[in-house]
Amino acid sequence: MITRDGYGIPAVVADSEEQAWFELGRACAEDRLWQLEYDRRRARGRLAEVVGAGALPADRLARRLRLTDAADNDVAAMDARTLATFEQYAAGINSYVAEHGTPAEFERGGIGWEPWTPQDSVLAFKIRHVLMGVWQYKIARAVLRARAGAEAAAKLDPRPLPGMRVTVPPLDRIPDSDPRAELLERARADVEAAAGHLGFLAESEGGSNAWVLGASRTATGKPLLANDSHRALDAPNTYWQARLTCPAFTVSGATFPGIPGFPHFGHNGRVGWAITNAAGDAQDLFVEQFRGERVRTADGWRPASVRDERIRVRGGEDHVERCWLTPNGPVVHGDPRDGAALSMRWTATDGPCEQFGVLRRMLLADSVHALLDAQDGWVDPLNNLVAADVDGHIGYLLRGRLPARGSLAATQVPVPGWQREHHWRGLVPFAEMPRTEDPPEDIIVTANNTVTADERPFVSHARNDCYRVERIHELAAASGPATLADMRTWQGDTRSVAARRWAELLAGRGPFSGEAEKARAVLVAGEGDLGPSSETGLVHACFRREVAQRVLDRELGEGTRSWLMTCGLPGMPVVLRRWFATLTWPRDGVWPAQELDDDLLVDALAAGWQRATEAGLVPWGEVHATAARHPLHPVVGTEFDPPQAGIGGDNETIQNGAYGWSPGASFDITNLSVYRQVLDLAELGASGWVVPGGASGRPGTDHYADQLGVWQRHGLVPMHPEVTRAGE
């Protein structure tokens, strides 16, 4: 049986586990059938059939990645129970379509329905994570190195710095003498040796917060767990809320449409969990050399696997994509017929992933310890998993598998595929992944910051989101016994530690004159609060862009800076914002920004004020807004696009709202919270959740965007409305 609450969120109650997954599939088809189709077409490289030539580059990449092959391997490796779960879920989807047909998007897209399969579920999961990996940042760094030189690349290298917080142990920071320093320098030497193979690249960009407070820090004496996942805003929203009850288990949480499980967020009545992106490095890029259809290896020239795939293009001619497979993995960039290309090795496609059995084990776990143990076998994505249970325990695990590497050069940039020292030496064992349970500090915070300062396992070359985790710890330190309402307030916090440091710096300079003084006064008075109802956020954003431009012009030259801000490489905005964050991070007691002279600051302040004036000098929330586009936007225009909502904050505040770097560009939000959750382990019925959209993916229906206003106000929709209201 499927029932729905006042927000259209489904609740499934079934007499058997098999029936539960079947009914969840039906509910998903009713709410998100077009999204299911969109995801599997992206993964299979068939989106151009629907929207035309604009999707051809993405289809070509999907074909090159061979995600369909990987999904086939994963399904073949499933145990009988897991396979039955995926089959029942698929049967539920197909049953709904057989009875009710397809929504308007299918007719407008010019396509019909093809039966859903377990492979499609796996593909829907993989496509939402392949582009969240680190390979794009490696390309960005490599292209920067090839284009601007090693010195420029080193200046923008966003490596973790002494004093930045780590997640394990909970209150520790990276020491002045970083134990990984020797490894990093060895990696840098490896990169120097590999640099000669990177020249051709010059021809060629997700976030989240999650924290858990233990019993000693809460008003109830039981844990509180809060999270918000940061991604680009899809239409419909990435996550789908659901409740599921059967004799084997009960679960409430958010899942991806198409996935029979709750891998990221939820609770099962005894244990609650949430994740953030760990940016663990499980994707290596290799420079490959080719002679015809032979590829250079450590053992000489060997045949590469080659096949041609036809891509249909709506309103255009078919495209034939030649897909290459090397011993290191599929070719993802470049044309081997030119003699060189890039291949990628990724744990999620390197061999059959047996991880989907973990989904059921999570639902059966009765404690934090059992939930963390249940993750053995999970491969990708690499997540920071935090958990709490009704008995008062809390815990953390870096979930997933990391390659065991001899050389760390590949953690930074592409490396020669024929050199044996860059090859993987297996995987890091589950028992060696960072983990903690019931730490004496009684708090665990993860906000895309560095996981651990330990030398091994080496999680990632660079992870520099240092200010959100800093702010969460500030709030926790200043708080008395915390409540569920406090967690909701923290999730809406718009005070930026970085912006506050700029305000402190400017408070000690000047007074200046004219427009520079007007900007300085606003920033100083704002004290780093980038709320939606004042002009501080707009002035800070404009000043931020202008000062970044001027510092980069000095350091790298105007030409390189202009290219950095406009090149379009998906990883480059992340490289830039992590570099900018270091300007206000103390090194030996001094912030680099403190060494900027008044002339540069005056110039940037005046230019920032002019930009803010051109934008109307309005409250930040009037120009800093969501800008989601439906996948059929290229075909139907704005007809299916959801409404916009203005918010405060930026990428460095807990209330996340990233935007681009180019001076004068709009402040449309590029990354934001796509699912918020607060779990009260003293009374799970009082818990809440919200998405910036709605349960339904059908444009124009009552529940397409009915949670957007609640989300904008930092409210929560009741996770269990029959028990209590979480508060709007």
XYZ file of C-alpha atoms in Angstrom:
728
model
C 0.000 0.000 0.000
C 1.220 3.497 -0.881
C -0.004 6.555 1.019
C 1.215 10.137 0.781
C 1.492 12.993 3.264
C 0.566 16.629 2.693
C 3.719 17.180 0.629
C 3.091 14.150 -1.561
C 5.951 12.188 0.005
C 5.200 8.467 -0.327
C 4.997 5.923 2.470
C 5.005 2.237 1.524
C 3.640 -0.386 3.907
C 4.002 -3.964 2.642
C 3.439 -7.521 3.909
C 6.777 -8.718 2.538
C 10.166 -7.310 1.646
C 9.685 -8.199 -2.010
C 6.370 -6.336 -2.125
C 7.950 -3.334 -0.414
C 10.536 -2.894 -3.155
C 7.899 -3.446 -5.850
C 5.671 -0.734 -4.370
C 8.616 1.642 -3.908
C 9.372 1.202 -7.608
C 5.744 2.056 -8.448
C 5.860 5.169 -6.261
C 9.123 6.248 -7.859
C 7.670 5.838 -11.348
C 4.651 7.908 -10.377
C 6.847 10.726 -9.053
C 10.021 10.617 -11.102
C 9.551 8.594 -14.313
C 11.060 11.254 -16.545
C 14.038 11.598 -14.193
C 14.595 7.843 -14.408
C 14.618 8.113 -18.183
C 16.938 11.118 -18.112
C 19.476 9.406 -15.868
C 19.647 6.180 -17.812
C 19.925 8.027 -21.123
C 22.801 10.111 -19.746
C 24.542 6.952 -18.554
C 23.939 5.003 -21.767
C 24.923 7.927 -24.000
C 21.449 8.313 -25.531
C 20.355 11.793 -24.467
C 21.001 13.363 -27.891
C 18.115 11.236 -29.178
C 15.854 13.478 -27.094
C 17.372 16.969 -26.949
C 19.537 17.070 -30.062
C 23.155 17.894 -30.812
C 23.698 19.850 -27.586
C 23.842 16.541 -25.694
C 26.238 14.863 -28.127
C 29.459 15.677 -26.189
C 27.985 14.137 -23.023
C 26.791 11.089 -24.945
C 30.204 10.612 -26.487
C 31.859 10.717 -23.054
C 29.327 8.261 -21.612
C 30.037 5.823 -24.436
C 33.767 6.179 -23.906
C 33.403 5.502 -20.172
C 31.672 2.195 -20.931
C 29.293 2.620 -18.010
C 26.881 0.133 -19.559
C 29.565 -2.557 -19.503
C 30.281 -1.762 -15.842
C 26.572 -1.975 -14.941
C 26.298 -5.360 -16.649
C 29.266 -6.603 -14.622
C 27.803 -5.286 -11.350
C 24.440 -6.950 -11.912
C 26.140 -10.232 -12.843
C 28.048 -10.090 -9.530
C 24.953 -9.504 -7.338
C 23.995 -12.148 -4.800
C 20.543 -13.666 -5.255
C 18.799 -11.497 -2.646
C 20.258 -8.252 -3.948
C 19.385 -9.144 -7.532
C 15.814 -9.990 -6.464
C 15.544 -6.580 -4.787
C 16.617 -4.786 -7.954
C 14.303 -6.940 -10.072
C 11.283 -6.269 -7.852
C 11.975 -2.538 -7.911
C 12.246 -2.604 -11.716
C 9.037 -4.618 -11.950
C 7.258 -1.982 -9.873
C 8.413 0.773 -12.209
C 7.308 -1.151 -15.288
C 3.988 -2.075 -13.678
C 3.150 1.570 -13.092
C 3.977 2.511 -16.691
C 1.889 -0.381 -18.024
C -1.129 0.899 -16.089
C -0.716 4.665 -16.367
C 1.512 5.382 -19.342
C 4.163 8.090 -19.436
C 4.037 11.786 -18.464
C 4.090 14.752 -20.843
C 7.898 14.924 -21.032
C 8.043 11.726 -23.082
C 5.709 13.091 -25.756
C 7.544 16.423 -25.815
C 10.849 14.581 -26.015
C 9.611 12.431 -28.873
C 10.303 9.093 -27.193
C 8.465 6.094 -25.793
C 9.127 3.851 -22.790
C 11.588 0.978 -22.735
C 11.284 -1.446 -19.778
C 13.406 -0.605 -16.760
C 16.065 -3.140 -15.745
C 18.397 -3.711 -12.768
C 21.219 -2.502 -15.024
C 19.384 0.807 -15.392
C 19.308 1.208 -11.607
C 23.059 0.681 -11.416
C 23.587 3.124 -14.281
C 21.413 5.755 -12.566
C 23.695 5.459 -9.538
C 26.989 5.556 -11.419
C 26.118 8.548 -13.611
C 25.446 10.651 -10.523
C 28.936 9.980 -9.169
C 31.389 9.656 -12.028
C 31.435 13.434 -12.504
C 31.782 14.034 -8.740
C 35.167 12.330 -8.725
C 38.551 14.009 -8.768
C 39.520 13.379 -12.378
C 38.202 16.768 -13.521
C 40.404 18.553 -10.984
C 43.411 16.566 -12.150
C 42.726 17.663 -15.706
C 42.322 21.272 -14.568
C 45.658 21.183 -12.733
C 47.385 19.442 -15.627
C 46.076 21.910 -18.195
C 47.106 24.795 -15.937
C 50.574 23.316 -15.682
C 50.844 22.732 -19.418
C 49.537 26.200 -20.267
C 51.042 28.392 -17.555
C 53.963 26.365 -16.224
C 54.891 24.550 -13.038
C 55.334 27.740 -10.982
C 51.805 28.940 -11.710
C 50.384 25.509 -10.971
C 52.198 25.425 -7.628
C 50.736 28.803 -6.621
C 47.205 27.531 -7.189
C 47.805 24.119 -5.632
C 45.032 23.834 -3.015
C 46.818 21.443 -0.690
C 45.690 21.230 2.946
C 47.547 23.696 5.158
C 48.701 23.480 8.777
C 45.932 24.406 11.189
C 43.068 23.245 8.973
C 40.675 20.877 10.712
C 40.498 17.158 10.037
C 37.537 14.857 10.667
C 39.464 12.068 12.420
C 40.257 12.671 15.280
C 37.293 15.077 15.719
C 39.028 18.111 17.259
C 42.447 17.772 15.653
C 44.032 19.966 13.017
C 46.786 19.428 10.474
C 50.028 19.930 12.445
C 52.701 22.439 11.497
C 54.856 19.501 10.494
C 52.381 17.624 8.322
C 53.242 13.895 8.481
C 52.198 13.625 4.835
C 54.651 16.297 3.725
C 57.294 13.814 2.623
C 54.725 11.896 0.609
C 53.485 15.089 -1.024
C 56.974 16.181 -1.957
C 57.712 12.760 -3.398
C 54.501 13.054 -5.398
C 55.576 16.468 -6.607
C 58.907 15.004 -7.750
C 57.036 12.251 -9.575
C 54.946 14.882 -11.315
C 58.062 16.775 -12.346
C 59.340 13.585 -13.950
C 56.036 13.017 -15.727
C 55.615 16.618 -16.865
C 57.060 16.035 -20.303
C 54.130 13.814 -21.159
C 51.522 16.445 -20.259
C 52.142 19.068 -22.915
C 49.379 17.994 -25.287
C 46.821 18.668 -22.559
C 47.169 22.402 -23.178
C 45.216 21.776 -26.405
C 42.514 20.093 -24.874
C 34.878 21.358 -13.132
C 30.046 18.573 -4.996
C 30.132 19.703 -1.322
C 28.059 18.955 1.820
C 27.896 19.296 5.580
C 27.174 16.540 8.083
C 27.705 16.516 11.811
C 26.619 14.514 14.813
C 26.542 15.630 18.448
C 26.849 12.989 21.138
C 24.741 12.656 24.279
C 26.841 15.011 26.416
C 26.246 17.885 23.975
C 22.451 17.682 23.590
C 19.467 18.705 25.700
C 17.894 15.232 25.553
C 20.978 13.202 26.365
C 20.674 11.448 23.003
C 22.538 12.250 19.774
C 21.476 14.767 17.141
C 22.496 14.202 13.528
C 22.243 16.913 10.875
C 23.263 17.112 7.241
C 22.732 18.924 3.988
C 24.000 17.588 0.687
C 25.460 20.080 -1.801
C 25.131 19.536 -5.515
C 24.007 21.389 -8.589
C 20.224 21.836 -8.523
C 18.523 19.443 -10.922
C 14.918 19.649 -12.071
C 13.516 17.596 -10.506
C 15.729 17.520 -7.454
C 18.457 14.869 -7.195
C 17.049 13.291 -4.047
C 13.623 11.740 -3.491
C 12.150 11.312 -0.012
C 10.362 8.095 0.911
C 9.275 5.880 3.834
C 9.269 2.114 3.635
C 7.888 -0.450 6.117
C 7.809 -4.248 5.879
C 8.349 -7.128 8.335
C 12.119 -7.094 7.760
C 12.769 -3.368 8.320
C 11.473 0.184 8.504
C 13.303 3.110 6.896
C 12.734 6.801 6.222
C 15.224 8.734 4.146
C 16.282 10.190 0.827
C 17.397 8.118 -2.106
C 18.171 8.536 -5.774
C 15.251 7.762 -8.079
C 16.006 4.328 -9.493
C 17.877 2.948 -6.464
C 16.229 0.316 -4.217
C 17.949 1.460 -1.045
C 18.914 4.482 1.033
C 22.704 4.731 0.690
C 23.153 8.346 1.792
C 20.564 9.619 4.286
C 17.958 8.211 6.605
C 17.194 6.124 9.681
C 15.822 2.644 10.312
C 14.234 3.308 13.694
C 17.428 2.571 15.615
C 20.288 4.031 13.604
C 20.511 7.240 11.550
C 23.110 8.062 8.922
C 24.283 10.790 6.551
C 27.183 11.323 4.172
C 29.312 14.012 2.612
C 31.572 13.732 -0.413
C 35.040 12.722 0.773
C 36.656 13.506 -2.601
C 38.653 10.357 -2.038
C 40.942 9.750 -4.964
C 39.671 6.642 -6.747
C 40.080 7.900 -10.328
C 43.487 8.018 -12.016
C 44.178 9.427 -15.466
C 46.878 7.978 -17.721
C 48.585 9.486 -20.715
C 48.532 6.741 -23.333
C 50.668 6.437 -26.461
C 49.267 4.683 -29.532
C 50.543 3.225 -32.773
C 47.469 2.492 -34.825
C 45.353 0.238 -32.602
C 48.266 -0.725 -30.356
C 48.950 0.973 -27.025
C 52.261 1.306 -25.212
C 52.474 -0.682 -21.948
C 55.178 -1.500 -19.416
C 55.677 -4.737 -21.352
C 55.772 -3.253 -24.825
C 53.110 -2.440 -27.410
C 49.840 -4.337 -26.982
C 46.517 -4.359 -28.893
C 43.857 -2.001 -27.535
C 40.183 -2.992 -27.580
C 38.297 -0.865 -30.098
C 34.617 -0.723 -31.003
C 32.371 1.739 -32.807
C 29.061 2.885 -31.291
C 26.328 4.754 -33.165
C 24.700 7.733 -31.415
C 21.386 8.980 -32.758
C 20.932 12.767 -32.726
C 17.485 14.335 -32.755
C 17.184 16.599 -35.763
C 20.664 15.712 -36.983
C 22.847 13.015 -38.445
C 23.934 9.975 -36.482
C 27.402 10.110 -34.925
C 29.729 7.118 -34.760
C 31.947 7.138 -31.672
C 35.059 4.989 -31.640
C 35.519 3.686 -28.088
C 38.957 2.498 -26.957
C 39.899 0.339 -23.981
C 43.486 0.108 -22.698
C 44.925 -2.042 -19.887
C 44.602 1.055 -17.678
C 40.951 1.658 -18.567
C 38.800 3.313 -21.230
C 40.008 6.325 -23.194
C 38.016 9.334 -21.973
C 39.754 12.264 -23.683
C 41.656 12.715 -26.900
C 41.834 10.643 -30.077
C 44.242 7.680 -30.094
C 44.526 8.057 -33.861
C 46.544 11.203 -33.140
C 49.049 9.120 -31.180
C 48.094 10.135 -27.631
C 45.005 10.181 -25.420
C 43.876 9.986 -21.797
C 42.493 6.841 -20.200
C 40.873 6.576 -16.778
C 41.011 3.871 -14.162
C 38.151 4.128 -11.636
C 37.327 1.704 -8.860
C 33.625 1.774 -9.835
C 34.336 0.443 -13.340
C 37.638 -1.387 -12.824
C 35.851 -4.647 -12.059
C 32.502 -5.930 -10.796
C 31.251 -3.909 -7.807
C 29.503 -6.087 -5.237
C 28.613 -3.058 -3.136
C 24.848 -3.065 -3.638
C 24.385 -5.770 -1.030
C 25.419 -3.123 1.500
C 22.104 -1.311 0.957
C 20.040 -4.005 2.669
C 22.558 -4.551 5.463
C 22.231 -0.864 6.366
C 18.488 -1.250 6.872
C 19.022 -4.199 9.238
C 21.794 -2.602 11.354
C 20.757 -2.059 14.992
C 23.702 0.060 16.157
C 26.338 2.474 14.920
C 28.950 -0.252 15.147
C 26.829 -2.630 13.059
C 26.047 0.068 10.496
C 29.732 0.889 9.990
C 30.653 -2.793 9.763
C 27.903 -3.223 7.169
C 29.798 -0.953 4.767
C 32.455 -3.609 4.103
C 32.222 -4.192 0.383
C 31.223 -0.639 -0.564
C 33.382 0.617 -3.427
C 32.271 3.998 -4.779
C 31.618 6.812 -4.169
C 33.990 7.449 -1.303
C 31.848 9.034 1.402
C 32.301 10.470 4.854
C 29.612 8.450 6.655
C 28.444 9.722 10.059
C 25.989 7.805 12.202
C 24.147 7.855 15.536
C 21.879 5.378 17.313
C 19.111 5.445 19.920
C 21.451 3.984 22.547
C 23.586 7.127 22.387
C 26.492 6.004 20.215
C 27.996 8.043 17.369
C 30.527 7.119 14.702
C 32.335 7.930 11.473
C 33.746 5.880 8.581
C 35.447 6.800 5.335
C 33.290 4.479 3.228
C 34.563 3.074 -0.061
C 37.740 1.674 -1.561
C 40.951 3.566 -2.259
C 43.629 2.368 -4.672
C 46.910 1.340 -3.103
C 49.506 3.295 -5.081
C 53.252 3.144 -5.265
C 53.647 6.588 -6.806
C 51.442 9.510 -5.764
C 51.973 11.447 -8.983
C 48.595 10.254 -10.266
C 46.877 11.860 -7.278
C 47.635 15.232 -8.848
C 47.733 14.956 -12.637
C 47.669 12.370 -15.447
C 50.729 10.113 -15.539
C 52.363 7.939 -18.226
C 50.330 4.770 -18.592
C 53.308 2.681 -19.661
C 55.361 3.313 -16.515
C 54.883 0.512 -14.004
C 55.472 2.694 -10.950
C 52.154 4.475 -11.586
C 50.066 1.292 -11.667
C 47.767 0.319 -8.811
C 48.925 -2.275 -6.285
C 45.503 -3.453 -5.206
C 43.049 -1.671 -2.891
C 43.331 -0.345 0.667
C 41.717 -2.925 2.992
C 38.432 -2.008 4.689
C 40.054 -2.360 8.124
C 42.547 0.392 7.272
C 40.001 3.056 6.308
C 39.695 5.992 8.764
C 37.060 5.237 11.398
C 36.059 6.415 14.859
C 33.303 5.484 17.303
C 32.216 7.388 20.415
C 35.179 9.796 20.413
C 35.767 11.502 23.774
C 35.041 14.887 22.171
C 31.453 13.665 21.545
C 31.265 15.463 18.211
C 32.040 14.507 14.610
C 31.986 17.084 11.824
C 32.634 16.645 8.127
C 32.222 19.419 5.561
C 34.463 18.349 2.664
C 37.479 19.171 4.790
C 40.570 16.970 5.021
C 39.665 13.562 6.389
C 42.879 12.802 8.248
C 46.426 14.083 8.553
C 47.716 10.527 8.753
C 50.242 9.453 6.162
C 48.288 6.350 5.175
C 45.859 5.713 3.669
C 46.459 8.645 1.381
C 42.899 9.873 0.764
C 43.394 12.822 -1.551
C 46.075 15.200 -2.735
C 44.094 18.326 -1.909
C 40.966 19.039 0.074
C 40.678 22.646 1.060
C 37.073 23.373 2.059
C 38.190 24.628 5.433
C 35.682 27.293 6.500
C 32.359 25.467 6.765
C 33.843 22.918 9.147
C 35.432 25.768 11.086
C 32.063 27.523 11.462
C 30.242 24.365 12.572
C 32.825 23.857 15.300
C 32.414 27.519 16.322
C 28.667 27.064 16.728
C 29.112 23.833 18.646
C 31.664 25.407 20.998
C 29.386 28.385 21.691
C 26.276 26.282 22.203
C 24.830 24.946 25.392
C 22.985 21.636 25.307
C 21.773 21.565 21.695
C 18.275 20.902 20.401
C 16.729 19.899 17.087
C 15.770 23.559 16.586
C 19.427 24.531 17.020
C 20.417 22.121 14.262
C 17.938 23.732 11.884
C 19.302 27.168 12.777
C 22.873 26.038 12.160
C 21.897 24.670 8.752
C 20.694 28.158 7.787
C 23.804 29.940 9.083
C 25.140 32.531 6.620
C 28.121 33.837 8.568
C 31.318 33.231 6.629
C 34.546 32.812 8.584
C 36.457 33.886 5.470
C 34.283 36.993 4.889
C 34.660 37.869 8.574
C 38.422 37.760 8.221
C 38.258 40.093 5.219
C 36.105 42.414 7.352
C 38.662 42.275 10.159
C 41.482 43.016 7.725
C 39.617 45.996 6.215
C 38.696 47.306 9.677
C 42.407 47.875 10.209
C 42.908 49.671 6.902
C 41.685 53.036 5.710
C 39.539 54.959 5.950
C 39.732 55.328 2.195
C 37.692 57.664 0.031
C 34.895 57.525 -2.486
C 33.516 54.183 -3.634
C 36.323 52.200 -2.019
C 35.349 53.569 1.384
C 31.670 52.834 0.794
C 32.510 49.197 0.059
C 34.932 48.956 2.982
C 32.331 50.344 5.403
C 29.669 47.861 4.297
C 32.011 44.882 4.606
C 33.347 45.924 8.004
C 29.838 46.548 9.379
C 28.612 43.222 7.988
C 31.191 41.226 9.968
C 31.002 38.361 7.505
C 27.242 37.770 7.659
C 26.103 37.099 4.086
C 22.399 36.961 4.861
C 19.787 37.380 2.106
C 18.216 40.572 3.445
C 21.241 42.892 3.436
C 23.608 44.256 0.788
C 26.696 42.798 2.510
C 26.569 39.543 0.552
C 26.428 41.332 -2.802
C 29.243 43.748 -1.962
C 31.380 40.909 -0.595
C 30.776 38.795 -3.694
C 31.731 41.648 -6.031
C 34.805 42.552 -3.965
C 35.783 38.869 -3.798
C 35.811 38.551 -7.567
C 37.707 41.794 -8.059
C 40.404 41.122 -5.471
C 40.896 37.595 -6.847
C 41.355 39.027 -10.329
C 43.981 41.519 -9.172
C 45.963 39.057 -7.067
C 46.011 36.545 -9.901
C 47.053 39.241 -12.390
C 50.059 39.969 -10.186
C 50.924 36.336 -9.585
C 50.249 34.795 -13.001
C 49.657 37.592 -15.486
C 46.419 38.909 -16.945
C 46.308 36.414 -19.805
C 46.550 33.332 -17.603
C 44.103 34.795 -15.098
C 41.553 35.568 -17.794
C 41.859 32.034 -19.123
C 41.468 30.562 -15.611
C 38.198 32.417 -15.033
C 36.673 31.737 -18.440
C 38.173 28.467 -19.724
C 35.106 26.353 -18.959
C 36.996 23.396 -17.476
C 34.578 22.020 -14.868
C 37.304 21.608 -12.244
C 38.758 25.091 -12.543
C 36.206 26.994 -10.374
C 36.974 24.576 -7.553
C 40.721 25.116 -7.972
C 40.126 28.882 -7.866
C 37.884 28.946 -4.810
C 40.207 26.686 -2.842
C 43.122 28.924 -3.744
C 41.131 32.007 -2.699
C 40.280 30.407 0.657
C 43.983 30.197 1.482
C 44.355 34.001 1.267
C 42.699 34.308 4.669
C 44.169 31.162 6.212
C 47.015 31.900 8.673
C 50.477 30.652 7.816
C 52.964 31.200 10.614
C 50.437 33.560 12.173
C 49.990 35.716 9.062
C 47.239 35.637 6.443
C 48.501 36.150 2.889
C 45.711 38.723 2.467
C 47.258 40.833 5.240
C 50.270 41.370 2.999
C 48.201 42.937 0.202
C 48.931 46.642 -0.179
C 46.345 49.413 0.125
C 46.518 50.267 -3.572
C 45.316 46.808 -4.601
C 42.615 46.764 -1.922
C 41.354 50.260 -2.810
C 41.205 49.356 -6.481
C 39.331 46.099 -5.764
C 36.945 47.771 -3.323
C 36.083 50.549 -5.762
C 35.574 48.113 -8.631
C 33.500 45.856 -6.394
C 31.286 48.776 -5.372
C 30.753 49.696 -9.009
C 29.744 46.105 -9.809
C 27.374 46.019 -6.836
C 25.844 49.328 -7.935
C 25.351 47.988 -11.458
C 23.485 45.044 -9.873
C 21.207 47.525 -8.099
C 22.883 47.469 -4.673
C 20.031 45.247 -3.541
C 19.783 42.677 -0.747
C 21.878 39.616 -1.543
C 18.904 37.274 -1.798
C 17.456 39.272 -4.700
C 20.341 38.438 -7.043
C 21.720 35.255 -5.477
C 19.092 32.730 -6.511
C 18.490 29.205 -7.771
C 18.413 28.817 -11.538
C 17.421 25.205 -12.187
C 16.696 24.145 -15.745
C 14.631 21.114 -16.691
C 16.500 18.592 -18.898
C 14.040 19.377 -21.707
C 14.816 23.094 -21.529
C 16.580 22.931 -24.936
C 13.334 21.580 -26.424
C 10.525 23.329 -24.506
C 12.227 26.440 -23.117
C 11.188 27.576 -19.633
C 7.864 25.694 -19.605
C 9.057 22.916 -17.279
C 11.602 24.963 -15.281
C 10.889 25.258 -11.523
C 10.516 28.661 -9.797
C 13.554 30.491 -8.454
C 14.365 31.182 -4.803
C 16.871 33.681 -3.440
C 19.065 32.805 -0.463
C 22.091 34.083 1.433
C 25.535 32.592 1.924
C 28.180 31.424 -0.536
C 30.373 28.351 -0.940
C 32.128 29.039 2.386
C 29.002 29.258 4.577
C 27.029 26.402 6.093
C 24.040 27.669 4.069
C 25.740 26.830 0.832
C 25.286 28.819 -2.364
C 28.240 28.841 -4.755
C 28.479 31.077 -7.848
C 30.932 31.763 -10.652
C 34.125 33.793 -10.579
C 33.964 36.108 -13.596
C 33.560 39.790 -12.611
C 30.278 41.167 -13.905
C 28.637 37.752 -14.358
C 25.360 36.870 -12.668
C 25.224 35.340 -9.207
C 23.042 32.411 -10.230
C 23.702 29.616 -7.758
C 25.788 26.790 -9.186
C 25.896 24.551 -6.084
C 23.588 24.423 -3.081
C 21.903 22.240 -0.483
C 19.720 19.698 -2.295
C 18.603 17.748 0.791
C 18.521 18.722 4.470
C 17.848 16.354 7.317
C 17.879 16.563 11.116
C 17.497 13.370 13.142
C 16.686 13.461 16.862
C 17.722 10.090 18.254
C 15.706 10.785 21.420
C 12.506 10.926 19.349
C 13.016 9.962 15.723
C 9.394 10.819 15.036
C 10.266 14.498 15.570
C 12.886 14.454 12.824
C 12.627 16.561 9.670
C 13.744 16.782 6.053
C 13.350 19.122 3.082
C 14.383 19.459 -0.570
C 14.522 22.611 -2.762
C 11.668 21.373 -4.915
C 9.162 18.656 -4.233
C 8.474 14.941 -4.155
C 6.977 14.986 -7.629
C 9.040 15.417 -10.754
C 6.005 16.303 -12.869
C 5.991 20.005 -13.817
C 2.853 21.879 -12.893
C 1.641 19.420 -10.267
C 0.960 20.395 -6.640
C 4.115 18.766 -5.307
C 6.605 19.807 -8.000
C 8.014 22.694 -5.935
C 5.933 22.900 -2.749
C 8.938 22.379 -0.452
C 10.968 25.179 -2.065
C 9.582 27.926 0.194
C 10.145 25.844 3.317
C 13.706 25.145 2.170
C 14.302 28.839 1.435
C 13.251 29.711 5.025
C 15.502 26.957 6.437
C 12.473 25.026 7.599
C 11.971 21.282 7.684
C 9.077 19.179 6.488
C 8.044 16.597 9.107
C 9.691 13.279 8.343
C 6.891 11.601 10.330
C 3.885 13.929 10.169
C 1.662 11.514 12.069
C 3.884 12.024 15.138
C 4.794 15.707 15.183
C 5.746 18.617 12.983
C 9.428 19.439 12.552
C 8.624 23.107 12.031
C 8.503 25.330 9.002
